[in-house]
Coordinates of N, CA, C and O and ligand atoms in Angstrom, one line a residue:
M22 N 5.0 -8.0 -16.8 CA 4.5 -7.9 -15.5 C 4.1 -6.4 -15.3 O 4.9 -5.5 -15.6
T23 N 3.0 -6.1 -14.7 CA 2.5 -4.7 -14.5 C 3.4 -4.0 -13.5 O 3.7 -4.6 -12.5
A24 N 3.7 -2.8 -13.8 CA 4.4 -2.0 -12.8 C 3.4 -1.2 -11.9 O 2.3 -0.9 -12.3
L25 N 3.8 -1.0 -10.7 CA 3.1 -0.1 -9.8 C 4.0 0.8 -9.1 O 5.2 0.7 -9.4
I26 N 3.6 1.7 -8.3 CA 4.5 2.7 -7.7 C 4.3 2.5 -6.2 O 3.3 2.2 -5.6
K27 N 5.5 2.6 -5.5 CA 5.5 2.5 -4.0 C 6.1 3.8 -3.4 O 7.1 4.3 -3.8
W28 N 5.3 4.3 -2.5 CA 5.7 5.5 -1.8 C 6.8 5.3 -0.8 O 6.7 4.4 0.0
D29 N 7.8 6.1 -0.8 CA 8.9 6.0 0.2 C 8.6 7.1 1.2 O 8.7 8.3 0.9
F30 N 8.1 6.7 2.4 CA 7.7 7.7 3.4 C 8.9 8.6 3.8 O 8.7 9.8 4.1
E31 N 10.0 8.0 3.9 CA 11.2 8.8 4.4 C 11.6 9.9 3.4 O 11.9 11.0 3.8
N32 N 11.7 9.5 2.1 CA 12.2 10.4 1.1 C 11.1 11.2 0.4 O 11.3 12.0 -0.5
H33 N 9.8 10.9 0.7 CA 8.7 11.5 0.1 C 8.7 11.5 -1.4 O 8.5 12.5 -2.1
Q34 N 8.8 10.3 -1.9 CA 8.7 10.2 -3.4 C 8.4 8.7 -3.7 O 8.5 7.8 -2.9
Y35 N 7.9 8.5 -5.0 CA 7.5 7.2 -5.4 C 8.6 6.6 -6.2 O 9.5 7.2 -6.8
Y36 N 8.6 5.2 -6.1 CA 9.5 4.4 -6.9 C 8.7 3.4 -7.7 O 7.7 2.8 -7.1
P37 N 9.0 3.1 -9.0 CA 8.3 2.1 -9.7 C 8.8 0.7 -9.2 O 10.0 0.5 -9.0
I38 N 7.8 -0.2 -9.1 CA 8.2 -1.6 -8.7 C 7.3 -2.5 -9.6 O 6.3 -2.1 -10.2
L39 N 7.6 -3.8 -9.6 CA 6.8 -4.8 -10.3 C 5.9 -5.5 -9.4 O 6.2 -5.7 -8.2
L40 N 4.7 -5.9 -9.9 CA 3.8 -6.7 -9.1 C 4.5 -8.0 -8.7 O 5.2 -8.6 -9.6
P41 N 4.3 -8.5 -7.5 CA 4.8 -9.9 -7.2 C 4.3 -10.9 -8.2 O 3.2 -10.8 -8.7
E42 N 5.1 -11.9 -8.4 CA 4.7 -13.0 -9.4 C 3.4 -13.6 -8.9 O 3.2 -13.8 -7.7
N43 N 2.5 -14.0 -9.8 CA 1.2 -14.7 -9.5 C 0.3 -13.8 -8.6 O -0.6 -14.4 -8.0
Y44 N 0.5 -12.5 -8.6 CA -0.3 -11.6 -7.8 C -1.6 -11.3 -8.6 O -1.5 -11.0 -9.7
S45 N -2.7 -11.4 -7.9 CA -4.0 -11.0 -8.5 C -4.8 -10.5 -7.4 O -4.7 -11.0 -6.3
T46 N -5.7 -9.6 -7.7 CA -6.6 -9.2 -6.6 C -8.0 -9.0 -7.2 O -8.2 -9.0 -8.4
T47 N -9.0 -8.8 -6.4 CA -10.3 -8.5 -6.8 C -10.9 -7.5 -5.8 O -10.3 -7.2 -4.8
H48 N -12.0 -6.9 -6.2 CA -12.7 -6.0 -5.3 C -14.0 -6.5 -5.0 O -15.0 -5.8 -4.7
N49 N -14.1 -7.8 -4.9 CA -15.4 -8.5 -4.6 C -15.4 -8.8 -3.1 O -14.5 -9.6 -2.6
F50 N -16.4 -8.3 -2.4 CA -16.5 -8.7 -1.0 C -16.7 -10.2 -0.8 O -17.3 -10.8 -1.6
G51 N -16.0 -10.7 0.2 CA -16.1 -12.1 0.5 C -15.0 -12.9 -0.2 O -14.8 -14.1 0.1
S52 N -14.2 -12.3 -1.1 CA -13.2 -13.0 -1.8 C -11.9 -13.0 -0.9 O -11.6 -12.1 -0.2
V53 N -11.1 -14.1 -1.1 CA -9.8 -14.2 -0.4 C -8.8 -13.6 -1.4 O -8.7 -13.9 -2.6
I54 N -8.0 -12.7 -0.9 CA -7.0 -12.0 -1.7 C -5.6 -12.0 -1.0 O -5.6 -12.5 0.2
K55 N -4.6 -11.6 -1.7 CA -3.3 -11.5 -1.1 C -2.9 -10.1 -0.8 O -3.1 -9.2 -1.6
C56 N -2.2 -9.9 0.3 CA -1.7 -8.5 0.7 C -0.6 -8.2 -0.3 O 0.3 -9.0 -0.5
I57 N -0.6 -7.0 -0.9 CA 0.4 -6.6 -1.8 C 1.8 -6.4 -1.2 O 2.8 -6.6 -1.8
N58 N 1.8 -6.2 0.1 CA 3.1 -6.0 0.8 C 3.7 -7.4 1.3 O 4.8 -7.7 1.0
C59 N 2.9 -8.1 2.1 CA 3.5 -9.3 2.8 C 3.1 -10.6 2.1 O 3.7 -11.6 2.4
G60 N 2.1 -10.6 1.3 CA 1.7 -11.8 0.5 C 0.7 -12.7 1.3 O 0.3 -13.7 0.8
D61 N 0.4 -12.3 2.5 CA -0.5 -13.1 3.3 C -1.9 -13.1 2.7 O -2.3 -12.1 2.1
S62 N -2.6 -14.2 2.8 CA -4.0 -14.3 2.2 C -5.0 -13.9 3.3 O -4.8 -14.3 4.5
F63 N -6.0 -13.1 2.9 CA -7.0 -12.7 3.9 C -8.2 -12.3 3.1 O -8.2 -12.2 1.9
N64 N -9.3 -12.1 3.8 CA -10.6 -11.8 3.2 C -10.6 -10.3 2.8 O -10.3 -9.5 3.6
Y65 N -11.1 -10.1 1.6 CA -11.1 -8.7 1.1 C -11.9 -7.8 2.0 O -11.6 -6.6 2.1
D66 N -12.9 -8.3 2.7 CA -13.8 -7.5 3.6 C -12.9 -6.9 4.7 O -13.3 -5.9 5.3
N67 N -11.8 -7.5 5.0 CA -10.9 -7.0 6.1 C -9.7 -6.3 5.6 O -8.7 -6.0 6.3
S68 N -9.7 -5.9 4.3 CA -8.6 -5.2 3.7 C -8.6 -3.7 4.0 O -9.7 -3.1 4.3
F69 N -7.5 -3.1 3.9 CA -7.3 -1.6 4.0 C -6.7 -1.1 2.7 O -6.0 -1.8 2.1
T70 N -7.0 0.1 2.4 CA -6.3 0.7 1.2 C -4.9 1.1 1.6 O -4.7 1.9 2.5
S71 N -4.0 0.6 0.8 CA -2.6 0.9 1.1 C -2.3 2.4 1.0 O -2.8 3.1 0.1
L72 N -1.4 2.9 1.9 CA -0.9 4.3 1.8 C 0.3 4.3 1.0 O 0.9 5.4 0.8
Q73 N 0.8 3.2 0.6 CA 2.2 3.1 0.0 C 2.2 2.5 -1.4 O 3.0 2.9 -2.2
Y74 N 1.3 1.5 -1.7 CA 1.3 0.9 -3.0 C 0.1 1.4 -3.8 O -1.0 1.2 -3.5
H75 N 0.5 2.0 -4.9 CA -0.6 2.7 -5.7 C -0.4 2.3 -7.2 O 0.7 2.0 -7.7
T76 N -1.5 2.5 -7.9 CA -1.5 2.3 -9.4 C -0.8 3.6 -10.0 O -1.0 4.7 -9.5
P77 N 0.0 3.4 -11.0 CA 0.8 4.5 -11.5 C -0.1 5.5 -12.3 O 0.2 6.7 -12.4
D78 N -1.2 5.0 -12.8 CA -2.0 5.9 -13.6 C -3.0 6.8 -12.8 O -3.0 8.0 -13.0
M79 N -3.7 6.2 -11.9 CA -4.6 7.0 -11.1 C -4.3 7.1 -9.6 O -5.0 7.8 -8.9
G80 N -3.3 6.4 -9.2 CA -2.9 6.5 -7.8 C -3.8 5.8 -6.8 O -3.9 6.2 -5.6
L81 N -4.5 4.8 -7.3 CA -5.4 4.1 -6.4 C -4.6 3.1 -5.6 O -3.7 2.5 -6.0
G82 N -5.0 3.0 -4.3 CA -4.3 2.1 -3.4 C -4.6 0.6 -3.5 O -5.8 0.3 -3.7
Y83 N -3.6 -0.2 -3.5 CA -3.9 -1.6 -3.5 C -4.3 -2.1 -2.1 O -4.0 -1.4 -1.1
P84 N -5.0 -3.2 -2.0 CA -5.4 -3.7 -0.7 C -4.3 -4.3 0.1 O -3.4 -5.0 -0.4
V85 N -4.2 -4.0 1.4 CA -3.2 -4.5 2.3 C -3.9 -5.1 3.5 O -5.1 -4.7 3.8
C86 N -3.2 -6.0 4.3 CA -3.8 -6.6 5.5 C -3.7 -5.6 6.6 O -3.0 -4.5 6.5
Q87 N -4.3 -5.9 7.7 CA -4.4 -4.9 8.9 C -3.0 -4.7 9.4 O -2.6 -3.6 9.8
K88 N -2.1 -5.8 9.5 CA -0.8 -5.7 10.0 C 0.0 -4.7 9.2 O 0.7 -3.8 9.7
C89 N 0.0 -4.8 7.9 CA 0.8 -3.9 7.0 C 0.2 -2.5 7.0 O 1.0 -1.5 6.9
H90 N -1.1 -2.4 7.1 CA -1.7 -1.0 7.2 C -1.2 -0.3 8.5 O -0.8 0.9 8.4
A91 N -1.1 -1.0 9.6 CA -0.6 -0.4 10.9 C 0.9 0.0 10.7 O 1.2 1.1 11.2
I92 N 1.7 -0.8 10.0 CA 3.1 -0.4 9.7 C 3.1 0.8 8.9 O 3.9 1.7 9.1
E93 N 2.3 0.9 7.8 CA 2.3 2.0 6.9 C 1.9 3.3 7.7 O 2.5 4.4 7.5
L94 N 0.9 3.2 8.6 CA 0.5 4.4 9.4 C 1.6 4.9 10.3 O 1.9 6.1 10.4
K95 N 2.4 3.9 10.9 CA 3.5 4.3 11.7 C 4.6 5.0 10.9 O 5.1 6.0 11.3
Q96 N 4.8 4.5 9.7 CA 5.8 5.1 8.8 C 5.4 6.5 8.4 O 6.2 7.4 8.4
K97 N 4.1 6.6 8.1 CA 3.6 7.9 7.7 C 3.7 9.0 8.8 O 4.1 10.1 8.5
L98 N 3.4 8.6 10.0 CA 3.6 9.5 11.1 C 5.0 9.8 11.5 O 5.3 10.9 12.0
L99 N 5.9 8.8 11.2 CA 7.3 9.0 11.6 C 8.0 10.0 10.6 O 8.9 10.7 11.0
Y100 N 7.5 10.0 9.4 CA 8.2 10.9 8.4 C 7.1 11.8 7.7 O 6.9 11.7 6.5
P101 N 6.5 12.7 8.5 CA 5.5 13.6 7.9 C 6.2 14.7 7.0 O 7.3 15.0 7.2
Y102 N 5.3 15.2 6.2 CA 5.8 16.4 5.5 C 5.9 17.5 6.5 O 5.2 17.6 7.5
P103 N 6.8 18.5 6.2 CA 7.0 19.6 7.2 C 5.7 20.4 7.5 O 5.5 20.9 8.6
D104 N 4.9 20.5 6.5 CA 3.7 21.3 6.6 C 2.4 20.5 7.0 O 1.3 21.0 7.0
E105 N 2.6 19.1 7.2 CA 1.4 18.3 7.5 C 1.0 18.6 8.9 O 1.8 18.7 9.8
D106 N -0.3 18.6 9.1 CA -0.9 18.9 10.5 C -1.7 17.7 10.9 O -2.7 17.4 10.3
Y107 N -1.3 17.0 11.9 CA -2.0 15.9 12.4 C -2.8 16.2 13.7 O -2.4 16.8 14.5
Ligands
LIG18 ZN1 0.3 -7.6 4.7

């Protein structure tokens, strides 16, 4: 099973994790995909690039649903880097 990395907003570091079983995704508009975080199915056209789940090689974000994206944004704002300017 392929590994990916998950950003820990509070500790500001990545952790390796495994892809969920039977997870697959596509980058084709109009396709139904699963959210990497919650597993809900939704249309790729409505996906957001995850701020937390990334490929280990290039750091590309996996697609997440709107609900999980909102949670990620809240976490990011809750635990900013000391020098981050919003
Ligand atoms: Zn989700």
